[in-house]
Coordinates of N, CA and C in Angstrom, one line a residue:
M962 N 83.9 127.8 103.0 CA 83.9 126.4 103.0 C 82.5 125.9 103.4
P963 N 82.0 124.8 102.8 CA 80.7 124.3 103.1 C 80.7 123.8 104.5
A964 N 79.5 124.0 105.1 CA 79.4 123.6 106.5 C 79.4 122.1 106.6
E965 N 79.9 121.5 107.7 CA 79.9 120.1 107.8 C 78.5 119.6 108.1
P966 N 78.1 118.5 107.5 CA 76.8 117.9 107.8 C 76.6 117.6 109.3
A967 N 75.4 117.9 109.7 CA 75.2 117.6 111.1 C 75.3 116.1 111.4
R968 N 76.0 115.8 112.5 CA 76.1 114.4 112.9 C 75.0 114.0 113.8
R969 N 74.5 112.8 113.5 CA 73.3 112.3 114.3 C 73.9 111.7 115.6
P970 N 73.4 112.1 116.7 CA 73.9 111.6 118.0 C 73.6 110.1 118.1
Q971 N 74.6 109.3 118.6 CA 74.4 107.9 118.8 C 74.1 107.6 120.2
A972 N 73.1 106.7 120.4 CA 72.7 106.3 121.7 C 73.9 105.5 122.4
A973 N 74.0 105.8 123.6 CA 75.1 105.0 124.4 C 74.7 103.6 124.5
P974 N 75.7 102.7 124.3 CA 75.4 101.3 124.4 C 74.9 100.9 125.8
T975 N 74.0 99.9 125.8 CA 73.5 99.5 127.1 C 74.3 98.4 127.7
S976 N 74.9 98.5 128.8 CA 75.7 97.5 129.5 C 74.8 96.4 129.9
P977 N 75.2 95.1 129.7 CA 74.5 94.0 130.2 C 74.2 94.1 131.7
A978 N 75.1 94.8 132.4 CA 74.9 94.8 133.9 C 73.7 95.6 134.3
H979 N 73.3 96.5 133.4 CA 72.1 97.4 133.7 C 70.9 97.0 132.8
S980 N 71.1 96.0 131.9 CA 70.0 95.6 131.0 C 68.9 94.9 131.8
A981 N 67.6 95.1 131.3 CA 66.5 94.5 131.9 C 66.5 93.0 131.6
A982 N 67.1 92.6 130.5 CA 67.1 91.2 130.1 C 68.0 90.4 131.0
P983 N 67.6 89.3 131.6 CA 68.4 88.5 132.5 C 69.5 87.7 131.8
R984 N 69.4 87.5 130.5 CA 70.3 86.7 129.8 C 70.9 87.4 128.5
S985 N 72.1 87.0 128.1 CA 72.6 87.5 126.8 C 73.4 86.3 126.2
V986 N 73.2 86.1 124.9 CA 73.8 85.0 124.3 C 75.0 85.5 123.4
Q987 N 76.2 85.0 123.5 CA 77.3 85.3 122.7 C 77.8 84.1 121.9
G988 N 77.2 83.9 120.7 CA 77.6 82.7 120.0 C 77.2 81.4 120.7
E989 N 78.2 80.6 121.0 CA 77.9 79.3 121.7 C 78.0 79.5 123.2
V990 N 78.1 80.8 123.7 CA 78.2 81.0 125.1 C 76.9 81.8 125.6
E991 N 76.2 81.3 126.6 CA 75.1 82.0 127.2 C 75.4 82.5 128.5
V992 N 75.3 83.8 128.7 CA 75.6 84.5 130.0 C 74.3 84.7 130.8
R993 N 74.2 84.2 132.0 CA 73.0 84.3 132.8 C 73.4 85.1 134.1
R994 N 72.7 86.2 134.3 CA 73.0 87.0 135.5 C 72.0 86.8 136.6
S995 N 72.5 86.9 137.8 CA 71.7 86.6 139.0 C 71.9 87.7 140.0
A996 N 70.8 88.3 140.5 CA 70.9 89.3 141.6 C 71.4 88.7 142.9
R997 N 71.2 87.4 143.0 CA 71.7 86.7 144.3 C 73.2 86.5 144.3
R998 N 73.8 86.5 143.2 CA 75.3 86.4 143.2 C 75.9 87.7 143.4
R999 N 77.0 87.7 144.3 CA 77.7 88.9 144.6 C 79.1 88.9 144.0
R1000 N 79.8 87.8 144.1 CA 81.2 87.7 143.6 C 81.4 86.4 142.8
T1001 N 80.7 85.4 143.1 CA 81.0 84.1 142.5 C 80.7 84.0 141.0
V1002 N 81.5 83.3 140.3 CA 81.3 83.0 138.9 C 81.4 81.5 138.6
S1003 N 80.5 80.9 137.9 CA 80.6 79.5 137.6 C 80.2 79.3 136.1
A1004 N 80.5 78.1 135.6 CA 80.2 77.8 134.2 C 80.0 76.3 134.0
Y1005 N 79.2 75.9 133.1 CA 79.0 74.5 132.8 C 78.5 74.3 131.3
R1006 N 78.6 73.1 130.8 CA 78.1 72.8 129.5 C 76.7 72.4 129.5
E1007 N 75.9 72.9 128.5 CA 74.5 72.5 128.4 C 74.0 72.5 127.0
D1008 N 73.6 71.3 126.5 CA 73.0 71.2 125.2 C 73.9 71.9 124.1
G1009 N 75.2 71.6 124.1 CA 76.1 72.0 123.1 C 76.6 73.4 123.2
R1010 N 76.2 74.1 124.3 CA 76.7 75.5 124.5 C 77.3 75.6 126.0
T1011 N 78.0 76.7 126.2 CA 78.5 76.9 127.6 C 77.7 78.0 128.2
V1012 N 77.3 77.7 129.5 CA 76.5 78.6 130.3 C 77.4 79.2 131.4
V1013 N 77.5 80.5 131.4 CA 78.3 81.2 132.4 C 77.4 82.0 133.3
L1014 N 77.5 81.7 134.6 CA 76.6 82.4 135.6 C 77.4 83.5 136.3
L1015 N 76.9 84.7 136.2 CA 77.6 85.9 136.7 C 76.7 86.7 137.7
P1016 N 77.3 87.6 138.5 CA 76.6 88.5 139.3 C 75.9 89.5 138.4
A1017 N 74.7 90.0 138.8 CA 73.9 90.9 138.0 C 74.6 92.2 137.7
R1018 N 75.4 92.7 138.7 CA 76.0 94.1 138.6 C 77.3 94.1 138.0
M1019 N 77.8 93.0 137.4 CA 79.1 92.9 136.8 C 79.1 93.7 135.5
S1020 N 80.2 94.5 135.3 CA 80.3 95.3 134.1 C 80.5 94.5 132.8
E1021 N 80.3 95.1 131.7 CA 80.5 94.4 130.4 C 81.9 94.0 130.2
A1022 N 82.9 94.8 130.6 CA 84.3 94.4 130.5 C 84.6 93.2 131.4
E1023 N 84.1 93.2 132.6 CA 84.3 92.1 133.5 C 83.7 90.9 133.0
E1024 N 82.5 91.0 132.4 CA 81.8 89.9 131.8 C 82.7 89.2 130.7
R1025 N 83.2 90.0 129.8 CA 84.1 89.5 128.7 C 85.3 88.7 129.3
R1026 N 85.9 89.4 130.3 CA 87.1 88.7 130.9 C 86.7 87.4 131.6
W1027 N 85.6 87.4 132.4 CA 85.3 86.2 133.1 C 84.8 85.1 132.1
V1028 N 84.1 85.4 131.1 CA 83.7 84.4 130.1 C 84.9 83.7 129.5
G1029 N 85.9 84.5 129.1 CA 87.2 84.0 128.6 C 87.9 83.0 129.6
L1030 N 87.9 83.5 130.9 CA 88.6 82.7 131.9 C 87.8 81.4 132.1
M1031 N 86.5 81.4 132.2 CA 85.7 80.2 132.4 C 85.8 79.2 131.3
L1032 N 85.8 79.7 130.0 CA 86.0 78.9 128.9 C 87.3 78.1 128.9
E1033 N 88.4 78.8 129.3 CA 89.7 78.2 129.4 C 89.7 77.2 130.5
K1034 N 89.0 77.5 131.7 CA 89.0 76.6 132.8 C 88.3 75.3 132.5
L1035 N 87.1 75.4 131.8 CA 86.3 74.3 131.4 C 87.1 73.4 130.4
A1036 N 87.8 74.0 129.5 CA 88.6 73.3 128.5 C 89.7 72.4 129.2
R1037 N 90.4 73.1 130.2 CA 91.4 72.3 131.0 C 90.8 71.2 131.7
Q1038 N 89.7 71.4 132.4 CA 89.0 70.4 133.2 C 88.6 69.2 132.3
E1039 N 88.1 69.5 131.2 CA 87.6 68.4 130.3 C 88.7 67.6 129.7
K1040 N 89.8 68.3 129.4 CA 91.0 67.6 128.9 C 91.6 66.7 129.9
R1041 N 91.6 67.1 131.2 CA 92.1 66.2 132.2 C 91.1 65.0 132.5
R1042 N 89.8 65.3 132.4 CA 88.8 64.4 132.8 C 88.6 63.3 131.8
R1043 N 88.7 63.6 130.5 CA 88.5 62.6 129.4 C 87.3 61.8 129.7
P1044 N 86.1 62.3 129.6 CA 84.9 61.6 130.1 C 84.4 60.4 129.2
T1045 N 85.2 59.3 129.3 CA 84.9 58.1 128.6 C 84.2 57.2 129.6
D1046 N 83.5 56.1 129.0 CA 82.8 55.2 129.9 C 83.9 54.4 130.7
E1047 N 85.0 54.1 130.2 CA 86.0 53.4 130.9 C 86.5 54.2 132.1
V1048 N 86.8 55.5 131.9 CA 87.2 56.4 133.0 C 86.1 56.5 134.1
L1049 N 84.8 56.5 133.6 CA 83.7 56.6 134.5 C 83.6 55.4 135.4
A1050 N 83.8 54.2 134.8 CA 83.7 52.9 135.5 C 84.8 52.9 136.6
E1051 N 86.0 53.3 136.2 CA 87.1 53.4 137.2 C 86.7 54.3 138.3
R1052 N 86.1 55.4 138.0 CA 85.7 56.4 139.0 C 84.7 55.8 140.0
A1053 N 83.8 55.0 139.4 CA 82.7 54.4 140.2 C 83.4 53.4 141.2
G1054 N 84.4 52.6 140.7 CA 85.1 51.7 141.6 C 85.8 52.3 142.7
R1055 N 86.4 53.5 142.5 CA 87.1 54.2 143.6 C 86.1 54.7 144.6
L1056 N 85.0 55.3 144.1 CA 84.0 55.8 145.0 C 83.3 54.7 145.9
S1057 N 83.1 53.6 145.2 CA 82.5 52.5 146.0 C 83.4 52.0 147.1
A1058 N 84.7 51.9 146.7 CA 85.7 51.5 147.7 C 85.9 52.5 148.9
Q1059 N 85.8 53.8 148.5 CA 86.1 54.8 149.5 C 84.9 55.1 150.4
Y1060 N 83.6 55.0 149.9 CA 82.5 55.4 150.7 C 81.5 54.3 150.9
L1061 N 81.6 53.2 150.2 CA 80.6 52.1 150.4 C 81.2 50.8 150.7
G1062 N 82.5 50.8 151.1 CA 83.2 49.6 151.5 C 83.4 48.6 150.3
G1063 N 83.3 49.1 149.1 CA 83.5 48.3 147.9 C 82.3 47.4 147.7
R1064 N 81.2 47.6 148.3 CA 80.1 46.6 148.2 C 79.3 46.9 146.9
A1065 N 79.3 48.1 146.4 CA 78.5 48.4 145.2 C 79.4 48.1 144.0
R1066 N 79.0 47.1 143.2 CA 79.8 46.6 142.1 C 79.0 46.6 140.8
P1067 N 78.9 47.7 140.1 CA 78.1 47.7 138.9 C 78.7 46.9 137.8
D1068 N 77.9 46.3 136.9 CA 78.3 45.6 135.7 C 78.6 46.6 134.6
S1069 N 77.9 47.7 134.6 CA 78.0 48.6 133.5 C 77.8 50.1 134.0
V1070 N 78.7 50.9 133.7 CA 78.7 52.4 134.0 C 79.0 53.2 132.7
R1071 N 78.0 54.0 132.3 CA 78.3 54.7 131.0 C 77.6 56.1 131.0
W1072 N 78.1 56.9 130.1 CA 77.5 58.2 129.8 C 76.4 58.0 128.8
V1073 N 75.3 58.7 128.9 CA 74.2 58.6 127.9 C 73.8 60.0 127.5
T1074 N 73.2 60.2 126.4 CA 72.7 61.5 125.9 C 71.2 61.6 125.8
N1075 N 70.5 60.6 126.3 CA 69.0 60.6 126.3 C 68.4 60.9 127.6
Q1076 N 69.1 61.4 128.6 CA 68.6 61.7 129.9 C 68.6 63.2 130.0
N1077 N 67.6 63.9 129.6 CA 67.5 65.4 129.7 C 66.8 65.9 130.8
T1078 N 66.1 65.1 131.6 CA 65.3 65.6 132.7 C 65.8 64.9 134.0
R1079 N 66.9 64.2 134.0 CA 67.4 63.5 135.2 C 68.9 63.4 135.0
W1080 N 69.6 63.4 136.1 CA 71.1 63.4 136.1 C 71.7 62.0 136.0
G1081 N 71.0 61.1 136.6 CA 71.5 59.7 136.6 C 70.4 58.7 136.8
S1082 N 70.7 57.4 136.4 CA 69.7 56.4 136.6 C 70.4 55.1 136.9
C1083 N 69.7 54.2 137.6 CA 70.3 52.9 138.0 C 69.3 51.8 137.8
T1084 N 69.6 50.7 137.3 CA 68.8 49.5 137.2 C 69.5 48.4 138.0
P1085 N 69.1 48.2 139.3 CA 69.8 47.3 140.1 C 69.7 45.8 139.6
A1086 N 68.6 45.4 138.9 CA 68.5 44.1 138.4 C 69.5 43.8 137.4
E1087 N 70.0 44.8 136.6 CA 71.0 44.6 135.6 C 72.4 45.1 136.0
G1088 N 72.4 45.7 137.2 CA 73.7 46.2 137.7 C 74.2 47.4 136.8
S1089 N 73.3 48.1 136.2 CA 73.8 49.2 135.3 C 73.5 50.6 135.8
I1090 N 74.4 51.5 135.5 CA 74.3 52.9 135.9 C 74.6 53.7 134.7
R1091 N 73.7 54.8 134.6 CA 73.8 55.7 133.4 C 73.8 57.1 134.0
L1092 N 74.8 57.9 133.5 CA 74.9 59.3 133.9 C 74.6 60.2 132.7
S1093 N 73.9 61.3 132.9 CA 73.6 62.2 131.8 C 74.8 62.9 131.3
H1094 N 75.0 63.1 130.0 CA 76.1 63.8 129.5 C 76.1 65.3 129.9
R1095 N 75.0 65.8 130.4 CA 74.9 67.2 130.9 C 75.8 67.4 132.1
L1096 N 76.2 66.3 132.8 CA 77.1 66.5 133.9 C 78.5 66.7 133.5
Q1097 N 78.9 66.4 132.3 CA 80.2 66.6 131.8 C 80.6 68.1 131.8
G1098 N 81.6 68.5 132.4 CA 82.0 69.9 132.5 C 81.6 70.5 133.9
M1099 N 80.8 69.8 134.6 CA 80.4 70.3 136.0 C 81.6 70.0 136.9
P1100 N 81.6 70.6 138.1 CA 82.6 70.3 139.1 C 82.7 68.8 139.4
E1101 N 83.9 68.3 139.7 CA 84.0 66.8 139.9 C 83.3 66.4 141.1
Y1102 N 83.2 67.2 142.1 CA 82.4 66.7 143.3 C 80.9 66.5 143.0
V1103 N 80.4 67.2 142.0 CA 79.0 67.1 141.6 C 78.8 65.8 140.9
V1104 N 79.7 65.5 140.0 CA 79.7 64.2 139.2 C 79.8 63.0 140.2
D1105 N 80.8 63.2 141.2 CA 81.0 62.1 142.1 C 79.7 61.9 143.0
Y1106 N 79.0 62.9 143.3 CA 77.8 62.8 144.1 C 76.7 62.0 143.3
V1107 N 76.5 62.4 142.1 CA 75.5 61.7 141.3 C 75.9 60.2 141.1
L1108 N 77.1 60.0 140.8 CA 77.6 58.6 140.6 C 77.5 57.8 141.9
L1109 N 77.8 58.4 143.0 CA 77.7 57.7 144.3 C 76.2 57.5 144.7
H1110 N 75.4 58.4 144.3 CA 73.9 58.2 144.5 C 73.4 57.0 143.8
E1111 N 73.9 56.8 142.6 CA 73.4 55.6 141.8 C 74.1 54.3 142.3
L1112 N 75.3 54.4 142.7 CA 76.0 53.3 143.3 C 75.2 52.8 144.6
A1113 N 74.8 53.7 145.4 CA 74.1 53.4 146.6 C 72.8 52.6 146.3
H1114 N 72.2 52.9 145.1 CA 71.0 52.2 144.7 C 71.2 50.7 144.4
L1115 N 72.4 50.4 144.1 CA 72.7 48.9 143.9 C 72.6 48.2 145.3
L1116 N 72.7 48.9 146.4 CA 72.6 48.3 147.7 C 71.3 48.5 148.3
V1117 N 70.7 49.7 148.1 CA 69.3 50.0 148.6 C 68.5 50.6 147.5
P1118 N 67.5 49.9 147.0 CA 66.8 50.4 145.8 C 65.9 51.6 146.1
G1119 N 65.4 51.8 147.3 CA 64.5 52.9 147.6 C 65.2 54.1 148.1
H1120 N 64.5 55.1 148.6 CA 65.0 56.3 149.1 C 64.7 56.5 150.6
G1121 N 64.7 55.4 151.3 CA 64.4 55.5 152.7 C 65.6 56.0 153.6
P1122 N 65.5 55.9 154.9 CA 66.6 56.3 155.8 C 67.9 55.6 155.5
R1123 N 67.8 54.2 155.2 CA 69.0 53.5 155.0 C 69.7 53.9 153.8
F1124 N 69.0 54.4 152.7 CA 69.7 54.9 151.5 C 70.5 56.1 151.8
W1125 N 69.8 57.1 152.5 CA 70.5 58.4 152.8 C 71.6 58.2 153.8
E1126 N 71.5 57.2 154.7 CA 72.7 57.0 155.6 C 73.9 56.6 154.8
L1127 N 73.7 55.9 153.7 CA 74.9 55.5 152.9 C 75.6 56.7 152.3
L1128 N 74.8 57.8 152.0 CA 75.4 59.0 151.4 C 76.0 60.0 152.4
E1129 N 75.7 59.7 153.7 CA 76.2 60.6 154.7 C 77.8 60.6 154.8
A1130 N 78.4 59.5 154.3 CA 79.8 59.4 154.3 C 80.5 60.4 153.3
Y1131 N 79.7 60.8 152.3 CA 80.3 61.7 151.3 C 80.1 63.1 151.8
P1132 N 81.2 63.8 152.0 CA 81.2 65.2 152.7 C 80.6 66.3 151.9
R1133 N 80.4 66.1 150.6 CA 79.9 67.2 149.8 C 78.5 66.9 149.2
T1134 N 77.8 66.1 149.9 CA 76.4 65.7 149.4 C 75.5 67.0 149.3
E1135 N 75.4 67.7 150.4 CA 74.5 68.9 150.4 C 75.0 70.0 149.4
R1136 N 76.3 70.2 149.3 CA 76.8 71.2 148.4 C 76.5 70.8 147.0
A1137 N 76.7 69.5 146.6 CA 76.4 69.0 145.3 C 74.9 69.1 145.0
R1138 N 74.1 68.8 145.9 CA 72.6 68.9 145.7 C 72.2 70.3 145.5
G1139 N 72.8 71.3 146.2 CA 72.5 72.7 146.0 C 72.9 73.1 144.7
Y1140 N 74.1 72.7 144.2 CA 74.6 73.1 142.9 C 73.6 72.6 141.8
L1141 N 73.2 71.3 141.9 CA 72.4 70.8 140.8 C 71.0 71.4 140.9
E1142 N 70.5 71.7 142.0 CA 69.2 72.4 142.1 C 69.3 73.8 141.5
G1143 N 70.4 74.5 141.7 CA 70.6 75.8 141.1 C 70.6 75.7 139.6
V1144 N 71.3 74.7 139.0 CA 71.4 74.5 137.6 C 70.0 74.2 137.0
A1145 N 69.3 73.3 137.7 CA 67.9 72.9 137.3 C 67.0 74.1 137.3
A1146 N 67.1 75.0 138.3 CA 66.2 76.1 138.4 C 66.5 77.1 137.3
T1147 N 67.8 77.4 137.1 CA 68.2 78.3 136.0 C 67.8 77.9 134.6
A1148 N 67.9 76.5 134.4 CA 67.6 76.0 133.1 C 66.1 75.7 133.0
R1149 N 65.4 75.9 134.1 CA 63.9 75.6 134.1 C 63.6 74.2 133.9
L1150 N 64.4 73.3 134.5 CA 64.2 71.9 134.4 C 63.2 71.5 135.4
P1151 N 62.4 70.4 135.3 CA 61.4 70.0 136.3 C 62.1 69.6 137.6
H1152 N 61.5 70.0 138.7 CA 61.9 69.6 140.0 C 61.0 68.5 140.5
T1153 N 61.6 67.3 140.7 CA 60.8 66.2 141.1 C 61.6 65.5 142.3
V1154 N 60.8 64.9 143.2 CA 61.4 64.1 144.3 C 61.9 62.8 143.7
D1155 N 63.0 62.3 144.2 CA 63.5 61.0 143.7 C 62.4 60.0 143.8
G1156 N 62.3 59.2 142.8 CA 61.3 58.1 142.9 C 61.8 56.8 142.2
D1157 N 61.2 55.7 142.5 CA 61.6 54.5 141.9 C 60.5 54.0 140.9
E1158 N 60.9 53.4 139.9 CA 60.0 52.7 139.0 C 60.3 51.2 139.0
D1159 N 59.7 50.5 139.8 CA 60.0 49.1 140.0 C 61.4 48.9 140.4
D1160 N 62.3 48.3 139.5 CA 63.7 48.1 139.9 C 64.6 49.2 139.4
E1161 N 64.0 50.2 138.8 CA 64.9 51.3 138.2 C 64.7 52.5 139.0
D1162 N 65.9 53.1 139.3 CA 65.8 54.4 140.0 C 66.1 55.5 139.0
E1163 N 65.3 56.6 139.0 CA 65.6 57.7 138.2 C 65.9 58.9 139.1
S1164 N 67.2 59.3 139.1 CA 67.6 60.3 140.1 C 67.0 61.6 139.7
G1165 N 66.2 62.2 140.6 CA 65.6 63.5 140.3 C 66.1 64.6 141.3
G1166 N 65.2 65.1 142.1 CA 65.5 66.2 143.0 C 66.7 66.0 143.8
R1167 N 66.9 64.9 144.5 CA 68.0 64.8 145.4 C 69.3 64.5 144.7
A1168 N 69.2 63.8 143.6 CA 70.5 63.6 142.8 C 70.7 64.6 141.8
G1169 N 69.8 65.5 141.6 CA 70.1 66.6 140.8 C 69.0 67.1 139.9
G1170 N 67.7 67.0 140.3 CA 66.7 67.6 139.5 C 66.0 66.7 138.5

């Protein structure tokens, strides 16, 4: 019988957990690994794709499982949330009543797609508030913080002590700021301190990068 042809050895596949590359892209899903993460997994929408944040040492099988779970979780959240302008305006009214004594009464609250370097903005002279569509899919407490931040600017235009005193009533202020700073750092968005341009506030570092 003729001898079998020699089989060429195949290199073992490289697991993302041990890959030197910090990121891997799976279609519309981008997986970003962090050595700082030990157990926590989170996900959010960004520029038409889903970003999943994982611990650096997680195995390839665990990555696939968690990506699937986070996609399902985001889909459920977004279905419940229905991020329309009407729902956002109702949400602003509830936050104003709960944390600002109902004193902040915007004339317009809406989602916009042209704010790629800031999470929210407020024009007190017009009573208008705009939130970046990039917030859609993030935890509700984060969206609430940015919305409350802009509501507070209807009462105090600047960022002095009086402004931050208004936000002290919201118990997740620091947690939300930390979340947004982490997202901004991972996406390499500019870090700027909140500043005013005449009567318009552009929420930056403190409201989310």
